[in-house]
Amino acid sequence: WGLGQGALLQVTFENTGGTVWPRFKAEAYIEKNAWWEQFNADAAYERDASCMVIPPEDPVTSPAPVVLFMLGMGHFNGRQGFVVGDIPDFLQVPAFRKQCYVVVVKPETLTGTAYWLGTRFLKDYSPDAVWYMFTEVLRKL
């Protein structure tokens, strides 16, 4: 059942699953421009909690929007690399990358930003700790 002799197989853009624009190299941008902020998010924990702040690509001339980006469960307690998958994919959207600050809380049970839900290996963000860190970053910006 093959293609006949002289037949041409033509793949259209819609069938490639690709994008119109070349992929933005987010990892390199993050490594060059982002910085870490550390706070004691909960007095019950000795270790400071940390979050990454990624500035907008375009120069900031007025107050810029700030996005609180919550990593997926695979990133809790450093199971997956921090800058793998979620953040680079998010930064592919030009509007977020060019105009917004992005604040990414590092979810760890040793710092109080995440806690165990009491069943199996389920964890969740600690809303109070995340909100505290986010408002502290907003004050600094």
CSV table of N, CA and C in Angstrom, one decimal:
chain,number,residue,atom,x,y,z
A,1,TRP,N,0.8,-1.2,0.0
A,1,TRP,CA,0.0,0.0,0.0
A,1,TRP,C,0.9,1.2,0.0
A,2,GLY,N,1.9,1.3,-0.6
A,2,GLY,CA,2.8,2.5,-0.5
A,2,GLY,C,2.4,3.6,-1.4
A,3,LEU,N,3.2,4.6,-1.3
A,3,LEU,CA,2.9,5.8,-2.3
A,3,LEU,C,3.4,5.3,-3.6
A,4,GLY,N,2.7,5.7,-4.6
A,4,GLY,CA,3.1,5.3,-6.0
A,4,GLY,C,4.3,6.0,-6.4
A,5,GLN,N,4.9,5.5,-7.5
A,5,GLN,CA,6.1,6.1,-8.0
A,5,GLN,C,5.9,7.6,-8.4
A,6,GLY,N,6.8,8.5,-8.0
A,6,GLY,CA,6.6,9.9,-8.3
A,6,GLY,C,5.7,10.6,-7.4
A,7,ALA,N,5.1,9.9,-6.4
A,7,ALA,CA,4.2,10.6,-5.5
A,7,ALA,C,5.0,11.4,-4.5
A,8,LEU,N,4.3,12.5,-4.0
A,8,LEU,CA,5.0,13.4,-3.1
A,8,LEU,C,4.2,13.4,-1.8
A,9,LEU,N,4.8,13.1,-0.7
A,9,LEU,CA,4.2,13.2,0.6
A,9,LEU,C,4.4,14.6,1.1
A,10,GLN,N,3.3,15.3,1.4
A,10,GLN,CA,3.4,16.7,1.8
A,10,GLN,C,2.9,16.8,3.2
A,11,VAL,N,3.7,17.3,4.1
A,11,VAL,CA,3.3,17.5,5.5
A,11,VAL,C,3.0,19.0,5.7
A,12,THR,N,1.8,19.3,6.1
A,12,THR,CA,1.4,20.7,6.3
A,12,THR,C,1.8,21.1,7.8
A,13,PHE,N,1.9,22.4,8.0
A,13,PHE,CA,2.2,22.9,9.3
A,13,PHE,C,1.3,22.4,10.4
A,14,GLU,N,0.0,22.3,10.0
A,14,GLU,CA,-1.0,21.9,11.0
A,14,GLU,C,-0.8,20.4,11.5
A,15,ASN,N,-0.1,19.6,10.7
A,15,ASN,CA,0.1,18.2,11.1
A,15,ASN,C,1.5,18.0,11.8
A,16,THR,N,2.2,19.0,12.0
A,16,THR,CA,3.5,18.9,12.6
A,16,THR,C,3.5,19.0,14.1
A,17,GLY,N,2.5,19.7,14.7
A,17,GLY,CA,2.4,19.9,16.1
A,17,GLY,C,3.4,21.0,16.6
A,18,GLY,N,4.0,21.7,15.6
A,18,GLY,CA,5.0,22.6,16.0
A,18,GLY,C,4.5,24.0,16.2
A,19,THR,N,5.3,25.0,16.3
A,19,THR,CA,4.9,26.4,16.5
A,19,THR,C,5.4,27.2,15.3
A,20,VAL,N,4.8,28.4,15.1
A,20,VAL,CA,5.2,29.3,14.1
A,20,VAL,C,6.5,29.9,14.3
A,21,TRP,N,6.8,30.1,15.6
A,21,TRP,CA,8.1,30.8,16.0
A,21,TRP,C,9.1,29.8,16.4
A,22,PRO,N,10.4,30.2,16.3
A,22,PRO,CA,11.4,29.3,16.8
A,22,PRO,C,11.3,29.3,18.4
A,23,ARG,N,11.7,28.2,19.0
A,23,ARG,CA,11.5,28.0,20.4
A,23,ARG,C,12.5,29.0,21.1
A,24,PHE,N,12.0,29.7,22.1
A,24,PHE,CA,12.8,30.6,22.9
A,24,PHE,C,13.6,29.8,23.9
A,25,LYS,N,14.9,30.2,24.0
A,25,LYS,CA,15.8,29.5,24.8
A,25,LYS,C,15.7,30.0,26.3
A,26,ALA,N,14.6,29.5,27.0
A,26,ALA,CA,14.3,30.0,28.3
A,26,ALA,C,15.3,29.7,29.3
A,27,GLU,N,15.9,28.5,29.3
A,27,GLU,CA,16.9,28.1,30.3
A,27,GLU,C,18.1,29.1,30.3
A,28,ALA,N,18.6,29.5,29.1
A,28,ALA,CA,19.7,30.5,29.1
A,28,ALA,C,19.2,31.8,29.6
A,29,TYR,N,18.0,32.2,29.2
A,29,TYR,CA,17.5,33.5,29.7
A,29,TYR,C,17.4,33.5,31.2
A,30,ILE,N,16.9,32.4,31.8
A,30,ILE,CA,16.7,32.4,33.2
A,30,ILE,C,18.1,32.4,33.9
A,31,GLU,N,19.0,31.6,33.4
A,31,GLU,CA,20.3,31.6,34.0
A,31,GLU,C,21.0,33.0,34.0
A,32,LYS,N,20.8,33.7,33.0
A,32,LYS,CA,21.4,35.0,32.8
A,32,LYS,C,20.7,36.1,33.6
A,33,ASN,N,19.4,36.1,33.7
A,33,ASN,CA,18.6,37.2,34.2
A,33,ASN,C,17.9,37.0,35.6
A,34,ALA,N,17.6,35.8,35.9
A,34,ALA,CA,16.8,35.6,37.1
A,34,ALA,C,17.6,35.7,38.4
A,35,TRP,N,17.0,35.9,39.5
A,35,TRP,CA,17.7,35.9,40.8
A,35,TRP,C,16.8,35.2,41.8
A,36,TRP,N,17.5,34.8,42.9
A,36,TRP,CA,16.8,34.2,44.0
A,36,TRP,C,16.5,35.1,45.2
A,37,GLU,N,15.4,35.0,45.8
A,37,GLU,CA,15.1,35.7,47.0
A,37,GLU,C,14.9,34.6,48.1
A,38,GLN,N,15.3,34.9,49.3
A,38,GLN,CA,15.1,34.0,50.4
A,38,GLN,C,14.5,34.7,51.6
A,39,PHE,N,13.6,34.0,52.2
A,39,PHE,CA,12.8,34.5,53.4
A,39,PHE,C,12.6,33.3,54.3
A,40,ASN,N,12.5,33.7,55.6
A,40,ASN,CA,12.0,32.7,56.6
A,40,ASN,C,10.5,32.7,56.5
A,41,ALA,N,9.9,31.8,55.8
A,41,ALA,CA,8.5,31.9,55.5
A,41,ALA,C,7.6,31.3,56.7
A,42,ASP,N,8.3,30.6,57.6
A,42,ASP,CA,7.6,30.0,58.7
A,42,ASP,C,8.6,29.8,59.8
A,43,ALA,N,8.3,30.4,61.0
A,43,ALA,CA,9.2,30.4,62.1
A,43,ALA,C,9.5,29.0,62.6
A,44,ALA,N,8.6,28.0,62.3
A,44,ALA,CA,8.8,26.7,62.8
A,44,ALA,C,9.9,25.9,62.0
A,45,TYR,N,10.4,26.5,61.0
A,45,TYR,CA,11.4,25.9,60.1
A,45,TYR,C,12.7,26.7,60.2
A,46,GLU,N,13.8,25.9,60.3
A,46,GLU,CA,15.1,26.6,60.4
A,46,GLU,C,15.6,27.1,59.1
A,47,ARG,N,15.3,26.4,58.0
A,47,ARG,CA,15.8,26.7,56.7
A,47,ARG,C,15.0,27.8,56.1
A,48,ASP,N,15.6,28.7,55.4
A,48,ASP,CA,14.9,29.8,54.7
A,48,ASP,C,14.3,29.2,53.4
A,49,ALA,N,13.1,29.7,53.1
A,49,ALA,CA,12.4,29.3,51.8
A,49,ALA,C,12.9,30.2,50.7
A,50,SER,N,12.9,29.7,49.5
A,50,SER,CA,13.4,30.5,48.4
A,50,SER,C,12.5,30.5,47.2
A,51,CYS,N,12.6,31.6,46.5
A,51,CYS,CA,11.8,31.7,45.2
A,51,CYS,C,12.6,32.4,44.2
A,52,MET,N,12.4,32.1,43.0
A,52,MET,CA,13.1,32.6,41.8
A,52,MET,C,12.3,33.8,41.2
A,53,VAL,N,12.9,34.9,40.9
A,53,VAL,CA,12.2,36.0,40.3
A,53,VAL,C,12.8,36.2,38.9
A,54,ILE,N,12.0,36.1,37.9
A,54,ILE,CA,12.4,36.2,36.5
A,54,ILE,C,11.9,37.6,36.0
A,55,PRO,N,12.7,38.5,35.6
A,55,PRO,CA,12.3,39.8,35.2
A,55,PRO,C,11.8,39.7,33.7
A,56,PRO,N,11.0,40.7,33.3
A,56,PRO,CA,10.5,40.8,31.9
A,56,PRO,C,11.7,41.0,31.0
A,57,GLU,N,11.5,40.5,29.8
A,57,GLU,CA,12.6,40.7,28.7
A,57,GLU,C,12.7,42.2,28.3
A,58,ASP,N,11.5,42.8,28.1
A,58,ASP,CA,11.5,44.2,27.7
A,58,ASP,C,11.9,45.1,28.9
A,59,PRO,N,12.5,46.3,28.7
A,59,PRO,CA,12.8,47.2,29.8
A,59,PRO,C,11.5,47.6,30.5
A,60,VAL,N,11.6,47.7,31.8
A,60,VAL,CA,10.4,48.1,32.6
A,60,VAL,C,10.4,49.6,32.8
A,61,THR,N,9.4,50.3,32.2
A,61,THR,CA,9.3,51.7,32.3
A,61,THR,C,8.1,52.1,33.2
A,62,SER,N,7.3,51.2,33.6
A,62,SER,CA,6.1,51.5,34.5
A,62,SER,C,5.9,50.2,35.3
A,63,PRO,N,5.0,50.3,36.3
A,63,PRO,CA,4.7,49.1,37.0
A,63,PRO,C,4.3,47.9,36.1
A,64,ALA,N,4.9,46.8,36.3
A,64,ALA,CA,4.7,45.6,35.4
A,64,ALA,C,3.9,44.6,36.1
A,65,PRO,N,3.1,43.8,35.4
A,65,PRO,CA,2.4,42.7,36.0
A,65,PRO,C,3.3,41.7,36.6
A,66,VAL,N,2.9,41.0,37.7
A,66,VAL,CA,3.6,40.0,38.3
A,66,VAL,C,2.8,38.7,38.4
A,67,VAL,N,3.4,37.6,37.9
A,67,VAL,CA,2.7,36.3,37.8
A,67,VAL,C,3.3,35.4,38.9
A,68,LEU,N,2.5,34.8,39.7
A,68,LEU,CA,2.9,33.8,40.7
A,68,LEU,C,2.8,32.5,40.0
A,69,PHE,N,3.9,31.8,39.7
A,69,PHE,CA,3.9,30.6,39.0
A,69,PHE,C,4.1,29.4,40.0
A,70,MET,N,3.2,28.5,40.0
A,70,MET,CA,3.2,27.4,40.9
A,70,MET,C,3.7,26.1,40.2
A,71,LEU,N,4.8,25.6,40.6
A,71,LEU,CA,5.3,24.4,39.9
A,71,LEU,C,4.4,23.2,40.2
A,72,GLY,N,4.5,22.2,39.4
A,72,GLY,CA,3.8,20.9,39.5
A,72,GLY,C,4.4,20.0,40.6
A,73,MET,N,3.6,19.0,40.9
A,73,MET,CA,4.0,18.1,42.0
A,73,MET,C,5.4,17.4,41.8
A,74,GLY,N,5.8,17.2,40.6
A,74,GLY,CA,7.1,16.6,40.4
A,74,GLY,C,8.3,17.4,40.9
A,75,HIS,N,8.1,18.7,41.1
A,75,HIS,CA,9.1,19.6,41.5
A,75,HIS,C,9.2,19.7,43.0
A,76,PHE,N,8.3,19.1,43.8
A,76,PHE,CA,8.3,19.2,45.2
A,76,PHE,C,9.6,18.5,45.8
A,77,ASN,N,10.2,19.2,46.7
A,77,ASN,CA,11.4,18.6,47.4
A,77,ASN,C,12.5,18.3,46.4
A,78,GLY,N,12.6,19.0,45.3
A,78,GLY,CA,13.7,18.8,44.3
A,78,GLY,C,13.7,17.5,43.6
A,79,ARG,N,12.5,16.9,43.5
A,79,ARG,CA,12.5,15.6,42.7
A,79,ARG,C,12.8,15.8,41.3
A,80,GLN,N,12.4,16.9,40.6
A,80,GLN,CA,12.8,17.2,39.3
A,80,GLN,C,13.6,18.5,39.3
A,81,GLY,N,14.4,18.7,38.3
A,81,GLY,CA,15.1,20.0,38.2
A,81,GLY,C,14.2,21.2,38.3
A,82,PHE,N,14.6,22.2,38.9
A,82,PHE,CA,13.7,23.4,39.1
A,82,PHE,C,13.4,24.1,37.8
A,83,VAL,N,14.4,24.2,36.9
A,83,VAL,CA,14.1,24.9,35.6
A,83,VAL,C,14.0,23.9,34.5
A,84,VAL,N,13.2,22.9,34.7
A,84,VAL,CA,13.0,21.9,33.7
A,84,VAL,C,11.5,21.8,33.4
A,85,GLY,N,11.1,21.9,32.2
A,85,GLY,CA,9.7,21.7,31.8
A,85,GLY,C,8.8,22.9,32.0
A,86,ASP,N,8.3,23.0,33.2
A,86,ASP,CA,7.2,24.0,33.4
A,86,ASP,C,7.5,25.4,33.1
A,87,ILE,N,8.6,25.9,33.7
A,87,ILE,CA,9.0,27.3,33.6
A,87,ILE,C,9.4,27.6,32.1
A,88,PRO,N,10.3,26.9,31.5
A,88,PRO,CA,10.6,27.2,30.1
A,88,PRO,C,9.4,27.1,29.2
A,89,ASP,N,8.5,26.2,29.4
A,89,ASP,CA,7.3,26.1,28.6
A,89,ASP,C,6.4,27.4,28.8
A,90,PHE,N,6.3,27.8,30.0
A,90,PHE,CA,5.5,29.0,30.3
A,90,PHE,C,6.1,30.3,29.6
A,91,LEU,N,7.4,30.3,29.6
A,91,LEU,CA,8.1,31.5,29.0
A,91,LEU,C,8.1,31.5,27.5
A,92,GLN,N,7.6,30.5,26.9
A,92,GLN,CA,7.4,30.5,25.4
A,92,GLN,C,6.4,31.5,25.0
A,93,VAL,N,5.4,31.8,25.9
A,93,VAL,CA,4.4,32.8,25.6
A,93,VAL,C,5.0,34.2,25.6
A,94,PRO,N,5.1,34.9,24.4
A,94,PRO,CA,5.8,36.2,24.4
A,94,PRO,C,5.2,37.2,25.3
A,95,ALA,N,3.9,37.3,25.5
A,95,ALA,CA,3.3,38.3,26.4
A,95,ALA,C,3.8,38.2,27.8
A,96,PHE,N,3.9,36.9,28.4
A,96,PHE,CA,4.4,36.8,29.7
A,96,PHE,C,5.9,37.0,29.8
A,97,ARG,N,6.6,36.6,28.8
A,97,ARG,CA,8.1,36.7,28.9
A,97,ARG,C,8.5,38.2,28.7
A,98,LYS,N,7.9,38.9,27.9
A,98,LYS,CA,8.3,40.3,27.6
A,98,LYS,C,7.8,41.3,28.6
A,99,GLN,N,6.6,41.1,29.2
A,99,GLN,CA,6.0,42.2,30.0
A,99,GLN,C,5.9,41.9,31.5
A,100,CYS,N,6.0,40.6,31.9
A,100,CYS,CA,5.7,40.3,33.3
A,100,CYS,C,6.9,39.8,34.1
A,101,TYR,N,6.9,40.2,35.4
A,101,TYR,CA,7.8,39.5,36.3
A,101,TYR,C,7.1,38.1,36.6
A,102,VAL,N,8.0,37.1,36.8
A,102,VAL,CA,7.4,35.8,37.1
A,102,VAL,C,8.1,35.4,38.4
A,103,VAL,N,7.3,35.1,39.4
A,103,VAL,CA,7.8,34.6,40.7
A,103,VAL,C,7.5,33.2,40.9
A,104,VAL,N,8.5,32.3,41.1
A,104,VAL,CA,8.3,30.9,41.2
A,104,VAL,C,8.8,30.5,42.6
A,105,VAL,N,7.9,30.0,43.4
A,105,VAL,CA,8.2,29.5,44.8
A,105,VAL,C,8.8,28.1,44.7
A,106,LYS,N,9.9,27.9,45.4
A,106,LYS,CA,10.5,26.5,45.4
A,106,LYS,C,9.8,25.7,46.5
A,107,PRO,N,9.0,24.7,46.1
A,107,PRO,CA,8.2,23.9,47.1
A,107,PRO,C,9.0,22.9,47.8
A,108,GLU,N,9.2,23.1,49.1
A,108,GLU,CA,10.0,22.2,49.9
A,108,GLU,C,9.3,22.1,51.3
A,109,THR,N,9.3,20.8,51.7
A,109,THR,CA,8.7,20.6,53.1
A,109,THR,C,9.6,21.0,54.2
A,110,LEU,N,10.9,21.1,53.9
A,110,LEU,CA,11.9,21.5,54.9
A,110,LEU,C,11.9,23.0,55.2
A,111,THR,N,11.2,23.8,54.4
A,111,THR,CA,11.2,25.2,54.5
A,111,THR,C,9.9,25.8,54.9
A,112,GLY,N,8.8,24.9,54.8
A,112,GLY,CA,7.5,25.4,55.2
A,112,GLY,C,6.7,25.9,54.0
A,113,THR,N,7.2,25.8,52.8
A,113,THR,CA,6.4,26.3,51.6
A,113,THR,C,5.5,25.1,51.1
A,114,ALA,N,5.8,23.9,51.5
A,114,ALA,CA,4.9,22.8,51.2
A,114,ALA,C,4.8,21.9,52.4
A,115,TYR,N,3.7,21.1,52.4
A,115,TYR,CA,3.4,20.2,53.5
A,115,TYR,C,2.8,18.9,53.0
A,116,TRP,N,3.0,17.9,53.9
A,116,TRP,CA,2.5,16.6,53.5
A,116,TRP,C,1.0,16.5,53.9
A,117,LEU,N,0.2,16.0,53.0
A,117,LEU,CA,-1.2,15.9,53.2
A,117,LEU,C,-1.7,14.8,54.1
A,118,GLY,N,-0.8,13.9,54.5
A,118,GLY,CA,-1.1,12.9,55.4
A,118,GLY,C,-1.5,11.5,54.8
A,119,THR,N,-1.5,11.4,53.5
A,119,THR,CA,-1.8,10.2,52.8
A,119,THR,C,-0.8,10.0,51.7
A,120,ARG,N,-0.3,8.8,51.6
A,120,ARG,CA,0.7,8.4,50.6
A,120,ARG,C,1.8,9.4,50.5
A,121,PHE,N,2.1,9.8,49.3
A,121,PHE,CA,3.2,10.8,49.1
A,121,PHE,C,2.6,12.2,48.6
A,122,LEU,N,1.4,12.4,48.9
A,122,LEU,CA,0.8,13.7,48.5
A,122,LEU,C,1.2,14.9,49.3
A,123,LYS,N,1.6,15.9,48.6
A,123,LYS,CA,2.0,17.2,49.2
A,123,LYS,C,1.2,18.3,48.5
A,124,ASP,N,1.2,19.5,49.2
A,124,ASP,CA,0.6,20.6,48.6
A,124,ASP,C,1.3,21.9,49.1
A,125,TYR,N,1.1,23.0,48.4
A,125,TYR,CA,1.7,24.3,48.8
A,125,TYR,C,1.1,24.7,50.1
A,126,SER,N,1.9,25.4,51.0
A,126,SER,CA,1.4,26.0,52.2
A,126,SER,C,0.9,27.4,51.7
A,127,PRO,N,-0.4,27.7,51.7
A,127,PRO,CA,-0.9,29.0,51.2
A,127,PRO,C,-0.3,30.2,52.0
A,128,ASP,N,-0.2,30.1,53.3
A,128,ASP,CA,0.3,31.2,54.1
A,128,ASP,C,1.7,31.5,53.7
A,129,ALA,N,2.6,30.5,53.6
A,129,ALA,CA,4.0,30.7,53.3
A,129,ALA,C,4.2,31.3,51.9
A,130,VAL,N,3.4,30.7,51.0
A,130,VAL,CA,3.5,31.2,49.6
A,130,VAL,C,3.1,32.7,49.5
A,131,TRP,N,2.0,33.0,50.2
A,131,TRP,CA,1.5,34.4,50.1
A,131,TRP,C,2.5,35.3,50.8
A,132,TYR,N,3.1,34.9,51.9
A,132,TYR,CA,4.1,35.7,52.6
A,132,TYR,C,5.2,36.0,51.6
A,133,MET,N,5.7,35.0,51.0
A,133,MET,CA,6.9,35.2,50.1
A,133,MET,C,6.5,36.0,48.9
A,134,PHE,N,5.3,35.8,48.4
A,134,PHE,CA,4.9,36.6,47.2
A,134,PHE,C,4.8,38.1,47.6
A,135,THR,N,4.2,38.4,48.7
A,135,THR,CA,4.1,39.8,49.1
A,135,THR,C,5.4,40.5,49.4
A,136,GLU,N,6.3,39.7,50.0
A,136,GLU,CA,7.7,40.2,50.2
A,136,GLU,C,8.4,40.5,48.9
A,137,VAL,N,8.3,39.7,47.9
A,137,VAL,CA,8.9,40.0,46.6
A,137,VAL,C,8.2,41.2,46.0
A,138,LEU,N,6.9,41.3,46.1
A,138,LEU,CA,6.2,42.5,45.6
A,138,LEU,C,6.7,43.8,46.2
A,139,ARG,N,7.0,43.7,47.5
A,139,ARG,CA,7.6,44.9,48.2
A,139,ARG,C,8.9,45.3,47.6
A,140,LYS,N,9.7,44.3,47.3
A,140,LYS,CA,11.1,44.5,46.8
A,140,LYS,C,11.1,45.1,45.3
A,141,LEU,N,10.1,44.6,44.6
A,141,LEU,CA,10.0,45.1,43.2
A,141,LEU,C,9.5,46.5,43.1
